[in-house]
Each structure stands twice: as structure tokens, then as C-alpha cells.
XYZ file of C-alpha atoms in Angstrom:
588
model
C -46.879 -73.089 25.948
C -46.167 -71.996 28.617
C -49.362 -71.192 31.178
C -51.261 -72.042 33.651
C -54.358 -72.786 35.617
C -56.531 -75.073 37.621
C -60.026 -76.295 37.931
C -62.035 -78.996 36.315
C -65.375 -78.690 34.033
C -68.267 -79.587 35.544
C -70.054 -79.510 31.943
C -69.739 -82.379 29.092
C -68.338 -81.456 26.034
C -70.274 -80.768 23.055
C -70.630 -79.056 20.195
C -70.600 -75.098 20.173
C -73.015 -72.531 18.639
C -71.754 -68.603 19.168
C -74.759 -66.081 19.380
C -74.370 -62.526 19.886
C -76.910 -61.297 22.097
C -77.832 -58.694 25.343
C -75.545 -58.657 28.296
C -77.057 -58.650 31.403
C -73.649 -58.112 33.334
C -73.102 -55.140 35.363
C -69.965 -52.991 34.618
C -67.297 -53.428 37.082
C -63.402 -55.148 36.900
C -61.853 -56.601 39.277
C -62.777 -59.526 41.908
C -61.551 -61.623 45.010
C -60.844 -59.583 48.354
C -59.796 -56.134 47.498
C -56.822 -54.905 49.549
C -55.375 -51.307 50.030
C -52.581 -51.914 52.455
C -49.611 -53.460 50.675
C -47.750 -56.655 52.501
C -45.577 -59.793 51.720
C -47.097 -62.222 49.386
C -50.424 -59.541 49.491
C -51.115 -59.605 45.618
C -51.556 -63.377 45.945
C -54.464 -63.418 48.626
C -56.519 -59.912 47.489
C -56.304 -57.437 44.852
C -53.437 -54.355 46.245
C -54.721 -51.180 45.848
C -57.576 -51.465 44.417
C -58.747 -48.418 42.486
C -60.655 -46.665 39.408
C -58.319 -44.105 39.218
C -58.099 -42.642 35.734
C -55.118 -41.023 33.990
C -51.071 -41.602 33.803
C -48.865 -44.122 31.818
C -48.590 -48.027 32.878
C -45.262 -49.135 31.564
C -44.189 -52.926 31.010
C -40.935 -53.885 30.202
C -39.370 -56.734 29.035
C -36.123 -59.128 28.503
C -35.777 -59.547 24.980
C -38.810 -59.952 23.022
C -42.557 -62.267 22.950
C -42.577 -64.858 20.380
C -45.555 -62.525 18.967
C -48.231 -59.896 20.053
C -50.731 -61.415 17.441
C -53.302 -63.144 19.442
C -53.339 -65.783 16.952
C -49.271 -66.162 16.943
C -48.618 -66.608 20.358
C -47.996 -69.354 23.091
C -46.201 -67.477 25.751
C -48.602 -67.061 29.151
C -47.228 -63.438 29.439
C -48.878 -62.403 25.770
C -52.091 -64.631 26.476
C -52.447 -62.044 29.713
C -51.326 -58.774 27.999
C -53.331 -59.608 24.447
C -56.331 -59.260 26.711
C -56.530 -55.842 26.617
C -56.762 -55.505 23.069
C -58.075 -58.694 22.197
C -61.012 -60.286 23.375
C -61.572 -64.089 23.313
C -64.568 -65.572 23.822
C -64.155 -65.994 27.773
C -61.550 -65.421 29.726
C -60.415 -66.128 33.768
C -61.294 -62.998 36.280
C -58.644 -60.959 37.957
C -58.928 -62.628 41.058
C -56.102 -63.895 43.803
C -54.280 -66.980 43.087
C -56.542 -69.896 42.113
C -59.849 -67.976 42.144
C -58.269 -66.622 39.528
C -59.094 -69.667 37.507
C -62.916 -68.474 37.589
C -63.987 -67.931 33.677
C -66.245 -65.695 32.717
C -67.997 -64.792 29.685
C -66.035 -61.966 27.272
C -67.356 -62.042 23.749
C -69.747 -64.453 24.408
C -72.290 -63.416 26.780
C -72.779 -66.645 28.211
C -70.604 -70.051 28.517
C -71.199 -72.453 26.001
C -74.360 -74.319 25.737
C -73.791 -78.320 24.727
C -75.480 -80.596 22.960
C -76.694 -83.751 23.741
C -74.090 -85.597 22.177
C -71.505 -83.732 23.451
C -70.262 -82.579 20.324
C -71.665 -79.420 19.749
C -71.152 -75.986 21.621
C -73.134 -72.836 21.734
C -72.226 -69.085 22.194
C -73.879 -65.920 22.138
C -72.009 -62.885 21.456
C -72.851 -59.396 23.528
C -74.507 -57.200 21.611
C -72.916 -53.473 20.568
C -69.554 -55.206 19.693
C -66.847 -52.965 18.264
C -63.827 -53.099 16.401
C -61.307 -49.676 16.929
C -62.521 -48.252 13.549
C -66.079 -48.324 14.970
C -66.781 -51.623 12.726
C -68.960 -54.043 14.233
C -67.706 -57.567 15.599
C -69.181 -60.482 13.957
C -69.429 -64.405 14.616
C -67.541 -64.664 11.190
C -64.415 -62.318 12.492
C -64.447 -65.416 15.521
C -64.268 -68.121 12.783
C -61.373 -66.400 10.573
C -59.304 -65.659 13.795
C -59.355 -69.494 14.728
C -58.851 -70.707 10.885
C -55.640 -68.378 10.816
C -54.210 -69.251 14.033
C -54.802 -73.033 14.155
C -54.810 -73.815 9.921
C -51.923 -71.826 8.562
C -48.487 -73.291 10.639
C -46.478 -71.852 7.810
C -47.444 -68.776 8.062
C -48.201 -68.247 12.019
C -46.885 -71.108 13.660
C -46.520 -70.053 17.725
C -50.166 -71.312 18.903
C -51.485 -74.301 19.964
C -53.361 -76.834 17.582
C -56.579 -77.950 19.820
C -58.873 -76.537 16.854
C -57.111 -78.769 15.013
C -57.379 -81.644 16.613
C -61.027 -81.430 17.533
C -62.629 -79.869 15.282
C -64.935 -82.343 12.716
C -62.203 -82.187 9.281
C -63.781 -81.011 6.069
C -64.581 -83.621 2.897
C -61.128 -82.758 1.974
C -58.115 -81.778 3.802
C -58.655 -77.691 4.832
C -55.701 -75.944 3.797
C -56.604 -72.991 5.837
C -57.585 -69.210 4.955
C -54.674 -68.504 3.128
C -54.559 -71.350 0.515
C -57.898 -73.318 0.971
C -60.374 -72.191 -2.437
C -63.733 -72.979 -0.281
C -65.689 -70.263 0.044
C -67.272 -71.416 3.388
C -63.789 -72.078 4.989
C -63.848 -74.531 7.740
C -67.259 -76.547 7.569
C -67.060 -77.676 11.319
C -67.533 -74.205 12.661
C -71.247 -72.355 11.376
C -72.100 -68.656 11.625
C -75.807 -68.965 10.570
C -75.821 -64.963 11.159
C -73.594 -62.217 12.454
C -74.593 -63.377 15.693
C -74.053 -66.944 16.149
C -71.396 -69.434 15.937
C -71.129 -73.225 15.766
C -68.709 -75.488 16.397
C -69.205 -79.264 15.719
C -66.640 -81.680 17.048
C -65.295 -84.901 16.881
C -66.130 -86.225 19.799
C -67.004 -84.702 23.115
C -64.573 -82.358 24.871
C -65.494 -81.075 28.590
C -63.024 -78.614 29.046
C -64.091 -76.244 25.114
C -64.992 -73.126 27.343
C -61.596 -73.286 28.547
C -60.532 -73.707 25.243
C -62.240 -70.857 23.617
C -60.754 -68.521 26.822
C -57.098 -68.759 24.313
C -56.760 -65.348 22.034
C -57.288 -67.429 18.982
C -60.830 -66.742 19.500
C -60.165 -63.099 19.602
C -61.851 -61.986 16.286
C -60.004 -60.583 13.487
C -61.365 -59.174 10.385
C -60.524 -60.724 7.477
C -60.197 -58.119 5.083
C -57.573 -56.637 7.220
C -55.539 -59.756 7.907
C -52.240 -59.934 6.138
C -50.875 -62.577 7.480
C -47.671 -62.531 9.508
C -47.779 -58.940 8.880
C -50.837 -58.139 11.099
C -49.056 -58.051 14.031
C -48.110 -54.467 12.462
C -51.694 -53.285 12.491
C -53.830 -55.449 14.978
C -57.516 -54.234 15.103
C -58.973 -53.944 18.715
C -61.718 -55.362 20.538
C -60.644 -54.722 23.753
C -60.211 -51.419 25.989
C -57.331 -50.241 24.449
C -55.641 -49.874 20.950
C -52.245 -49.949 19.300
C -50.893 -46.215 18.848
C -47.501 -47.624 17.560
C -45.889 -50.924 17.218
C -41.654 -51.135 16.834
C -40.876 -54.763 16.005
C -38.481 -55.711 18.352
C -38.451 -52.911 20.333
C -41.844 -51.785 22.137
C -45.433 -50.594 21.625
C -47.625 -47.946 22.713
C -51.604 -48.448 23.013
C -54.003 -45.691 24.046
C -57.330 -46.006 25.346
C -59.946 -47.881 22.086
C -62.467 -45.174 22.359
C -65.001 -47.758 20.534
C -64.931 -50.014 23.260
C -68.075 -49.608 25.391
C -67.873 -50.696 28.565
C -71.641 -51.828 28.902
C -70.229 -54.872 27.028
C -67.367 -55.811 29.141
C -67.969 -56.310 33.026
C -64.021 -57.488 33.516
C -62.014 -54.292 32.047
C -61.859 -50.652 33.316
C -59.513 -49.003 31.448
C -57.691 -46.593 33.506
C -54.864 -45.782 32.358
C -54.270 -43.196 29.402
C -51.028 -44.542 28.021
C -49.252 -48.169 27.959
C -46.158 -48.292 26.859
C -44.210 -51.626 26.305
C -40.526 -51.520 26.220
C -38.819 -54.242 25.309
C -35.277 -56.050 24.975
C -34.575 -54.238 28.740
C -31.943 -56.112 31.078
C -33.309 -57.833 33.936
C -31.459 -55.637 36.371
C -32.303 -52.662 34.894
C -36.167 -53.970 34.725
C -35.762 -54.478 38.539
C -34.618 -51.174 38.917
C -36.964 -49.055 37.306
C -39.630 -51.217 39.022
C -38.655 -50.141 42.545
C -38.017 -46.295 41.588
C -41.602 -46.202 39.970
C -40.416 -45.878 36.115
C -42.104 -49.325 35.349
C -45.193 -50.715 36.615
C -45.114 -54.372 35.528
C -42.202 -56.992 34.292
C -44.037 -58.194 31.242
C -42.664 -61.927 31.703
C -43.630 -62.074 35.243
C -40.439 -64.883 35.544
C -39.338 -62.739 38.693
C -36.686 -60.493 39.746
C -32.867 -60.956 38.965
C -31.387 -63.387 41.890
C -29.329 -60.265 42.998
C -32.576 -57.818 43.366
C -34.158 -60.790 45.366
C -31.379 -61.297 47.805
C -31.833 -57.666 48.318
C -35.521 -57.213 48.395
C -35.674 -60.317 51.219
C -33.155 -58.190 53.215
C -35.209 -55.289 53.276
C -38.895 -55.363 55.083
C -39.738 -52.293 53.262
C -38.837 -53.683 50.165
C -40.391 -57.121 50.741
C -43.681 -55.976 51.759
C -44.098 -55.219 48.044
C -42.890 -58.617 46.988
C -44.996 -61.714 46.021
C -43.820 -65.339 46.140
C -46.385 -66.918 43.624
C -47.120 -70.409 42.275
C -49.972 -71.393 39.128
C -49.172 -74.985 38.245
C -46.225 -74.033 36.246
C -43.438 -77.045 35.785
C -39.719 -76.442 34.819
C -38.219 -79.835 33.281
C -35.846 -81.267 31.462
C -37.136 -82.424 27.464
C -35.282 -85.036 26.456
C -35.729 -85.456 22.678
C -36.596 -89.393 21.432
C -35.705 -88.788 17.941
C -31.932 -88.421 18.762
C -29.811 -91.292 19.668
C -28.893 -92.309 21.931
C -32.092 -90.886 24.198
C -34.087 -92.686 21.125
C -33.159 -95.796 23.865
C -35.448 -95.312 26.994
C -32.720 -96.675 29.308
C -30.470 -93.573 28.449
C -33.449 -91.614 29.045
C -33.548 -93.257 32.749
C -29.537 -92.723 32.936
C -30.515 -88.694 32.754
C -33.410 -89.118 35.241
C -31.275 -90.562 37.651
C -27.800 -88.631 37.378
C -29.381 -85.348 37.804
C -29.343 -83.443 40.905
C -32.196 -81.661 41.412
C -31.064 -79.450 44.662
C -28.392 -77.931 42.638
C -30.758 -77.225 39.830
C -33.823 -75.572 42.817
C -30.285 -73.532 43.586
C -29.778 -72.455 40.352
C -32.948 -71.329 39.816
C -32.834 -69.221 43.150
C -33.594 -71.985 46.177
C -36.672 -72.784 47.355
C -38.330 -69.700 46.988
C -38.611 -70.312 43.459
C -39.901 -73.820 43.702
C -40.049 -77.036 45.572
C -38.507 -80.430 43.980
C -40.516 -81.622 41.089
C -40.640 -85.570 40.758
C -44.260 -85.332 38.401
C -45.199 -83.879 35.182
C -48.084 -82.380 37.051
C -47.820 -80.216 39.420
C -49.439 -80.476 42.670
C -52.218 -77.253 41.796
C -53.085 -78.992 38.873
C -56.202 -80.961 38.955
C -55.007 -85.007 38.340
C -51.907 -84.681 40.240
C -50.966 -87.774 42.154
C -47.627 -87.901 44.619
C -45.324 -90.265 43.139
C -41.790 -90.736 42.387
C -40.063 -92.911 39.387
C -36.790 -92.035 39.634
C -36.239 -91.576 43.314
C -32.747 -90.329 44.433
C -31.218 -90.166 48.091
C -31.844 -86.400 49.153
C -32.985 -85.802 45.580
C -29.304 -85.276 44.536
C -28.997 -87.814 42.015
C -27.962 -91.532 42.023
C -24.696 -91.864 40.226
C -24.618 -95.621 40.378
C -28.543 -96.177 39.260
C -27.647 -93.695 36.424
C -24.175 -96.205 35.292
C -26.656 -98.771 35.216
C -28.938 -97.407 32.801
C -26.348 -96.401 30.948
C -24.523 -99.819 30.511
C -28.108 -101.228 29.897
C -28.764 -99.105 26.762
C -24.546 -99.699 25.577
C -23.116 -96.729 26.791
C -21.252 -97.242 29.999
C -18.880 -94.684 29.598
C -21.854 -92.066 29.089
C -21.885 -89.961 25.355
C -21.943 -86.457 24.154
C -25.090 -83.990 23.428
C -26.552 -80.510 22.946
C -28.216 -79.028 25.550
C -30.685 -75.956 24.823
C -31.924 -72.725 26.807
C -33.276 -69.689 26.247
C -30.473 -66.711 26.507
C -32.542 -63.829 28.330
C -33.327 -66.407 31.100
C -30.332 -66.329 32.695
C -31.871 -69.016 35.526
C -32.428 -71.318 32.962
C -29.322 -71.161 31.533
C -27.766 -71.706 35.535
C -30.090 -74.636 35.700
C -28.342 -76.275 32.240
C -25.172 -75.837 33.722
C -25.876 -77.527 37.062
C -27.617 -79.964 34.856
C -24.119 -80.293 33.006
C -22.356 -80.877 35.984
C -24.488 -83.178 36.995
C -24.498 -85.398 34.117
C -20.485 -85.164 33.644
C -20.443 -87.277 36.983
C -21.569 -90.163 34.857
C -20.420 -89.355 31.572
C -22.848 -87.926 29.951
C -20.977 -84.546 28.645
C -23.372 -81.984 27.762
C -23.087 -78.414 25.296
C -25.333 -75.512 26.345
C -26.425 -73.632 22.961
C -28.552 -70.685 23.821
C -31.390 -69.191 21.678
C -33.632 -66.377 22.087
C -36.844 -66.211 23.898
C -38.760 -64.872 20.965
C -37.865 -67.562 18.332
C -37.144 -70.717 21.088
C -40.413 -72.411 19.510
C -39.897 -71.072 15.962
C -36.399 -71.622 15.133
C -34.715 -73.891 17.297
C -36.363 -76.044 20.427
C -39.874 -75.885 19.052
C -38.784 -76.898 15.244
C -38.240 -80.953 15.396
C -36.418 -80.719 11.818
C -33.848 -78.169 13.600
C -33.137 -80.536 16.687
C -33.021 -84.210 15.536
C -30.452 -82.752 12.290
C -28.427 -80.262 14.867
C -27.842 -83.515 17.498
C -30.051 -81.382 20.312
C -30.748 -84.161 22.907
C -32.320 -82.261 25.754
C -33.827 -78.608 25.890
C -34.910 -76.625 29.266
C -38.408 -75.700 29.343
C -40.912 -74.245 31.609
C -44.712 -74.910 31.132
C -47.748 -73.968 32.581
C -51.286 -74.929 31.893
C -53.163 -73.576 28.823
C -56.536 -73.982 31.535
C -56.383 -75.563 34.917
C -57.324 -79.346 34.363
C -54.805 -82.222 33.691
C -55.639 -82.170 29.582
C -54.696 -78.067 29.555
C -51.691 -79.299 31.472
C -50.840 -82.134 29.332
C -51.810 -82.628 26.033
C -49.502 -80.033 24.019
C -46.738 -81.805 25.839
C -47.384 -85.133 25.725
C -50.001 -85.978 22.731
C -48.020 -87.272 19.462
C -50.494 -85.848 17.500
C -49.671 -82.306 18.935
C -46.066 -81.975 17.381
C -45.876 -79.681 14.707
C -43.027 -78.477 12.347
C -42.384 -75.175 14.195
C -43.780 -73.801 16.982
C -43.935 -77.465 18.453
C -44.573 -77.962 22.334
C -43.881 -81.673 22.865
C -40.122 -81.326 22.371
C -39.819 -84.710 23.446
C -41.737 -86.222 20.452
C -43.521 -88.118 22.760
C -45.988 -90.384 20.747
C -47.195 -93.041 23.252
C -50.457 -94.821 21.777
C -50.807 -95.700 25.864
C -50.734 -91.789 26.513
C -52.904 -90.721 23.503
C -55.569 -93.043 24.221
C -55.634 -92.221 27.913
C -56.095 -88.260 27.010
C -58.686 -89.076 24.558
C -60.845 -90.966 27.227
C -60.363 -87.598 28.682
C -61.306 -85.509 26.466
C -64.644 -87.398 26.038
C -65.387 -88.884 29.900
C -68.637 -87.234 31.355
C -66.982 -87.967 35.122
C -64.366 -85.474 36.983
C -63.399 -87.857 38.803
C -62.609 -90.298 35.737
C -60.763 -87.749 33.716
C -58.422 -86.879 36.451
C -57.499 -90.837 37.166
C -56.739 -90.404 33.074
C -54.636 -87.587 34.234
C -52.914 -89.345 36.543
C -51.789 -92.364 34.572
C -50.815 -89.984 31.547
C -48.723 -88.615 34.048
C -47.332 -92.194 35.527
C -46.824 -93.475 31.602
C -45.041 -90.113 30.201
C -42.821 -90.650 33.710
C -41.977 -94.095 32.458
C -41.123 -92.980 28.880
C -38.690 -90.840 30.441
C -39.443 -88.317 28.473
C -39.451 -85.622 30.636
C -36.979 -84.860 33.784
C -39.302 -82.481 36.310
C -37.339 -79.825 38.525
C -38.809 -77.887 39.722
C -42.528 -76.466 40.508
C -41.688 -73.408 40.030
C -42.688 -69.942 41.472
C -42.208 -66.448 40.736
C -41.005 -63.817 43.022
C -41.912 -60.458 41.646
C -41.794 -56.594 42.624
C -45.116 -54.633 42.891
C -44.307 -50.723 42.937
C -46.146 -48.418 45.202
C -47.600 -46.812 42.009
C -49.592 -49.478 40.474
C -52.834 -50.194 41.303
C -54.983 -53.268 41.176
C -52.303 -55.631 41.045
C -53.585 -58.949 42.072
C -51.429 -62.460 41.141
C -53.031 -65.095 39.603
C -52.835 -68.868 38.989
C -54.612 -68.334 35.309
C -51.571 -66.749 34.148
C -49.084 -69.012 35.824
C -48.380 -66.719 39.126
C -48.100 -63.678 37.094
C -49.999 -60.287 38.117
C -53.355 -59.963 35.693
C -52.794 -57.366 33.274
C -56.222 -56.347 32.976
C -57.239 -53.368 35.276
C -53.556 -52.453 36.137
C -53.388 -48.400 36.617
C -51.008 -46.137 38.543
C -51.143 -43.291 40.653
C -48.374 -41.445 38.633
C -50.034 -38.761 36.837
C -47.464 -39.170 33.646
């Protein structure tokens, strides 16, 4: 997917029970040390003008378009962050600077989960004076639906992750999800005694589920107006604001949810009177419009076009309303096992060692946007260990280690392959053609095919059918943590049992019995300090699969205007600003 955070669990895993029930919270927003006096790299240690200021129009634009702004269709860390204000999951992280950022908090639920003995049960408690936009109430059943949708229907939303899945206790026979499945009770594994309370009963222990239930797949939906792929047309609010107007392709407007009550939410304000999302806007033009005030926020939060940075660094004015941000968010290399010759693991090593990584951090917009990458996980991320497989004088590549991988798995004169990135990223694509260079050293001739953004996962990179039959042997990726331990890190990545048909994550196919077992100690261990030593080998044995090529760990350098308030950059959404309590001091 394509976030990030970072902290560990203290609490076992169990199974969950949701109750709705009184809040206790006080009203309020933001936290972390608010700041009114703008300054390099300011967002990332305090909130920047901090505010309630009511009134005016936040805009957001955007290259191309999100894979999805259904909560339950969507793996893209920018739509987990903007879905927030419309959807609310059952926690959520706090706008708060850089890794305190990674703090959850109840949303929904009014408390974090309580866990059973066993570990295999979880407990919630939903606030109490829930409301939809239509003024309908929220109920422990709307929870349930939303996560049998999103996690039990891949052909019909296939962008989110498949945790539920995975963990959840399977029914006497196979659940075909809301759609198809004829049970009347739906899922078995997840209870809603009442409209207050929900259960979920798991397989085996899992010490990171409030994390888990933080995704918008937990943002309730009600079933009776769920249509499917269609809802995205009509999504029903439980957050601060509401849809007005939705333009596939093109943008959105939401106005302020005049149901939502904001003595059951202590994290949102909602300020502004208008947001408008525009999307399919050039980069440049997004940079623009950011430093004359016309936009408040670049959706994607990837960071400015190379040309407005050179610019902004050049200018103090200009660079006192810049941030340089990091949030545990990789940019690697897949390279796919299903498609031969990488099906051979010494070809694999052949790629790890012919690329050279300085031209790629160059590429990508130098340093500033990331040091060298040699593991999986990166440094922020809880489990990370320093190590380096593939060394390479100067991390430039090794042209002669490379040959000899490649005459040990019978291709000494290199071979031919596809090479995928995503078009609106026009870094990425830079990256694939150092990359290409690279590799041609040694043989290995490369062909960049581009895709869109929007359908990466569904149609092409994230759809094993479409890559093993087209001959796509390596595809450029960025990920960051779906919560800040080494499992939301690493299992959609790495877990065999995590590909999917479309929508997949682990482009590699990676389906290592060695890794698997390691992640489901994991999942289970009672001990911090034993899950990230789990961490750390997945990360040593995906390394020696070869699987994966790390580049960079890479950061963000984005514009703040003047106008915006409460802008505050966070490690929960992978160095992005939190969309939450944005405003603006524009009065239009």
C-alpha cells in the first residue's frame, strides 16, 4: 500500500468486542507543539499556524487520479489520510509532528480494544450519538458490513488490504462475502450482540488489531445504501464533512456534515466551509498554485516537481515554507519470481548487484529525497537492523559480482524484460531509466511501460495474471507502513498468502514458508522485543530471496502556503501533512 508509521503494541492480541458507549473526551483537534511562526522543516517538529479559524475553501489537488475515494477501495496513504474526514474508522493516529504522529487514538470506538485472555478476541465500544449525514444513526452492524465489503468481495472492490482476511476465524464454509454469500448472519467471526457492540474472534493472537482497525475499512457503511463499486458515487458520512459532488476522474467537493457532532470526535474541527479536490492537475502547475495561495495541499504529498525544488532551496523566503519529511516509507525495485528468468534467485542477485543506487537517489532528486536504502525496512520502522546483502563499492553497483550471478543462473550475456512505473510520477519513471542504464552495463536490457497511478494495483503491477502473461520482470514501487511496527511494514509485501488477483501488494510473489512462519510468530508473540527480532530476520530472508532491490528511504519535500493553517507533517501518513484540521485564512 503504500503508508506509513512506527511504534510497537504494548498489548497482546486478542479477540475484539465493539461497544458503543459515552465519550469522556474533551473536544479539541490538533496535538504536538503548536507553532505560529513558519520555518524550514517547521511542519515536521510542531503544528504551523495553528488555528480554529472558521470559513473559506481548502483546495487539494492532484496528479492524475486515487486508485479510489471509497474507504473500503483504497490502498494509497494519501486516501487513508483524506478519507478521514468523511470516514471514520475505528481509531485513528493524532495530528501530531513526525513520529508522535504515530499516537492512536480512539475514533468510533471510544476506547482501544479490550483483549481477551487468549489473545484472540478484541473489544470496542462505540461513542454514543453517532451519525450518518442523513441524520441516521451509526451502528456496530454498519462496522461489520464495511469490513465484509472491503476485505470479502476482491472482484468487486479489490484496492485494500486483506488482514481481515487472513485473521479473522473462517466460517463452516467458505464466506463468499456480502455480495454473493446467502447467510443471513454474514461473517460469523465478527458479533454485533446489539447496535452497540462488536466482536471480533481471531485465529490466533494478533498484537498490533488496534492498528489494524485504525484502516478506513472499519469506517461504517450502511448496507442498504451500498452498491457496490458504485458507492464511491454516493459515500455516506461519518466524519466532519460530506460529499456535495463527486466527478469521477476529475474532482470532488464536500461541505461541512452538519450531523456530525463534535462532542463525539475530540480529533476533528472542521473549519473550513468548502473542500474542493481537483484532480488530474500537472505537477508544475500543482506547485504553482501552491505558492500563489490557489491550493492549500498536494493531495499525494510525493513532493514538489524537481524544478520547483531547485527553486524553493534557492530562495529563503520560499524555503522557510518547505518541509523535508521522512515516515518509514521505502522505494524499491519488485522483481517478479513468476517470470523467468528472475524465477532463478541468482538472476535476482545479478539485478541487486548491477544497480547503481546513487544514480537512482539522483533521479529521484539527491539526497534530499532519501538516503541509500540497502533493507526492506527502513530505519524509523520498528525491527530495522543495519545490514547489507548486496554491498557495492560507493553503492554504485558491482558490474563484475552482477556477471557472476548472471553466468551462475545461464545467462552470461544478461536477457531482456519489462520494466513498470507509474506515468504521473515522473521521479519514478527517472529512477527506471537510471535503473535501465544501469542494468544495460551487464546485459540485462530493460523496457519501461508506464501505467497510471489510479489503476497501477488494479490493472497492471498489482494484477499477477497481467504481469507473469505480459513478461513484466520488475515494477518500481514505493511503500510505506499500513501502522508503524515491522508486520504493518511487511506483511502485504512479503506474506505469500497476501497476493491477490488484483489489487495485489507483494508484486514479487514472494511465498517463503521461512518468511511466513517468521511473521506468524509475530503476529502471535506476547514480547516487543521478540516480534521485532522476527522483523528483522523477515527482513534478512526476503533480502536473500532477492526479491526486492531497496533504493531509497525516501522523503518528501513539500510546499506549505502562507494560507493554510494547522499544517503539521506526520510519520502516520508516510511524511505527508495530516489532512484533518487543515483550514485557511482565505476567506473564499
Amino acid at each position: 500500500m503504500r503508508r506509513t508509521r512506527t511504534l510497537a503494541l504494548a498489548a497482546a492480541a486478542a479477540t475484539a468486542v465493539l461497544v458503543v458507549s459515552g465519550c469522556s473526551s474533551s473536544k479539541g483537534g490538533t496535538t504536538g507543539g503548536p507553532s505560529s511562526a513558519a520555518g524550514a522543516n517547521a511542519a515536521t517538529k510542531g503544528i504551523v499556524n495553528a488555528s480554529d479559524h472558521k470559513g473559506g475553501t481548502v483546495t487539494y489537488e492532484m496528479k492524475g487520479t486515487p486508485d479510489s475515494l471509497d474507504p473500503g477501495n483504497t490502498y494509497y496513504a494519501y486516501i487513508y489520510n483524506f478519507s478521514r474526514l468523511y470516514a471514520r474508522s475505528l481509531t485513528t493516529f493524532t495530528p501530531a509532528p513526525g513520529t508522535q504522529g504515530n499516537k492512536l487514538a480512539p475514533d468510533l470506538a471510544q476506547g482501544m480494544g479490550q483483549v481477551s485472555a487468549d489473545g484472540k478476541t478484541w473489544t470496542y465500544k462505540l461513542r454514543p450519538g453517532l451519525k450518518y449525514d442523513d441524520g441516521t444513526p451509526i451502528t456496530s452492524k454498519d462496522v461489520k458490513y464495511a469490513i465484509e465489503r472491503s476485505n470479502f468481495a476482491p472482484d468487486v472492490l479489490s484496492n485494500g488490504p486483506t488482514y481481515f482476511q487472513q485473521y479473522l476465524v473462517d466460517n463452516p464454509t467458505p464466506y463468499q462475502g456480502p455480495y454473493k454469500d446467502k447467510d443471513p448472519a454474514g461473517l460469523h467471526s465478527i458479533e454485533t450482540p446489539d447496535d452497540t457492540t462488536i466482536v471480533f474472534h481471531l485465529k490466533q493472537p494478533f498484537a498490533d488489531f488496534d492498528y489494524l482497525v485504525s484502516a478506513p475499512d472499519t469506517a461504517p457503511v450502511p448496507q442498504a445504501k451500498d452498491d457496490g463499486a458504485n458507492y464511491v458515487k454516493h459515500i455516506v458520512s461519518s466524519g466532519s464533512y460530506k460529499f456535495q459532488s463527486y466527478d469521477d476522474g476529475k474532482g470532488a467537493v464536500l461541505v461541512p456534515n452538519t450531523n456530525w457532532d463534535a462532542s463525539t470526535d475530540p480529533l476533528r474541527k472542521q473549519l473550513a466551509d468548502k473542500i474542493v479536490l481537483k484532480m488530474n492537475i500537472d505537477q508544475q502547475t500543482i506547485d504553482q498554485d501552491l505558492m500563489s495561495g490557489n491550493a492549500q495541499v498536494d493531495l499525494v504529498g510525493g513532493g514538489v516537481d524537481p524544478q520547483t525544488q531547485a527553486k524553493i532551496l534557492l530562495d529563503p523566503k520560499l524555503k522557510a515554507q518547505s518541509d523535508n519529511a521522512g515516515g518509514g516509507r521505502l522505494a524499491y525495485l519488485a522483481l517478479n519470481t513468476k517470470v523467468a528468468p528472475l524465477d532463478n534467485v541468482d538472476c535476482r542477485k545479478a539485478v541487486e548487484y548491477a544497480i547503481d543506487k546513487v544514480a537512482v537517489q539522483t533521479a529521484e532528486g539527491g539526497p534530499i529525497r532519501g538516503d541509500i536504502a540497502t533493507t526492506v525496512l527502513p530505519p524509523d520502522v520498528t525491527g530495522h537492523q543495519d545490514f547489507d546483502t548486496y554491498a557495492t563499492p560507493g553503492n554504485k553497483g558491482d558490474e563484475d559480482k552482477a556477471k557472476a550471478e548472471l553466468k551462475a543462473c545461464g545467462h552470461p550475456d544478461g536477457f531482456k524484460t519489462v520494466i513498470t512505473a507509474r506515468s504521473e510520477r515522473d521521479t519514478e519513471v527517472k529512477a527506471a531509466t537510471a535503473i535501465q542504464g544501469a542494468l544495460g552495463k551487464v546485459g540485462i536490457q530493460l523496457e519501461i511501460q508506464q501505467y497510471p497511478q489510479g489503476k497501477y494495483f488494479t490493472d497492471y503491477a498489482g494484477v499477477p495474471d497481467f504481469i507473469n502473461q505480459h513478461g513484466v520482470g520488475m515494477m518500481m514501487m514505493q511503500w510505506g507502513a499500513d501502522w508503524p511496527t515491522g508486520m504493518g511494514f511487511l506483511q502485504q509485501i512479503t506474506d505469500g498468502r497476501a497476493i491477490k488477483a488484483s489489487g495485489n501488494s507483494n508484486l514479487a510473489q514472494l511465498n517463503d514458508p521461512k518468511v511466513n512462519s517468521l511473521l506468524d510468530d509475530a503476529t502471535s508473540n506476547n514480547s516487543a522485543d521478540a516480534r521485532n527480532q522476527d522483523y528483522a530476520q523477515v527482513d534478512k530472508q526476503v533480502m536473500d530471496d532477492a526479491v526486492y532491490v531497496p533504493l531509497t528511504d525516501f522523503k518528501v519535500f513539500n510546499y506549505r502556503p502562507a494560507s493554510s493553517t494547522n499544517m503539521v507533517s506526520t510519520s502516520a501518513f508516510s511524511g505527508e501533512y495530516d489532512y484533518l484540521n487543515i483550514g485557511t485564512t482565505n476567506s473564499n
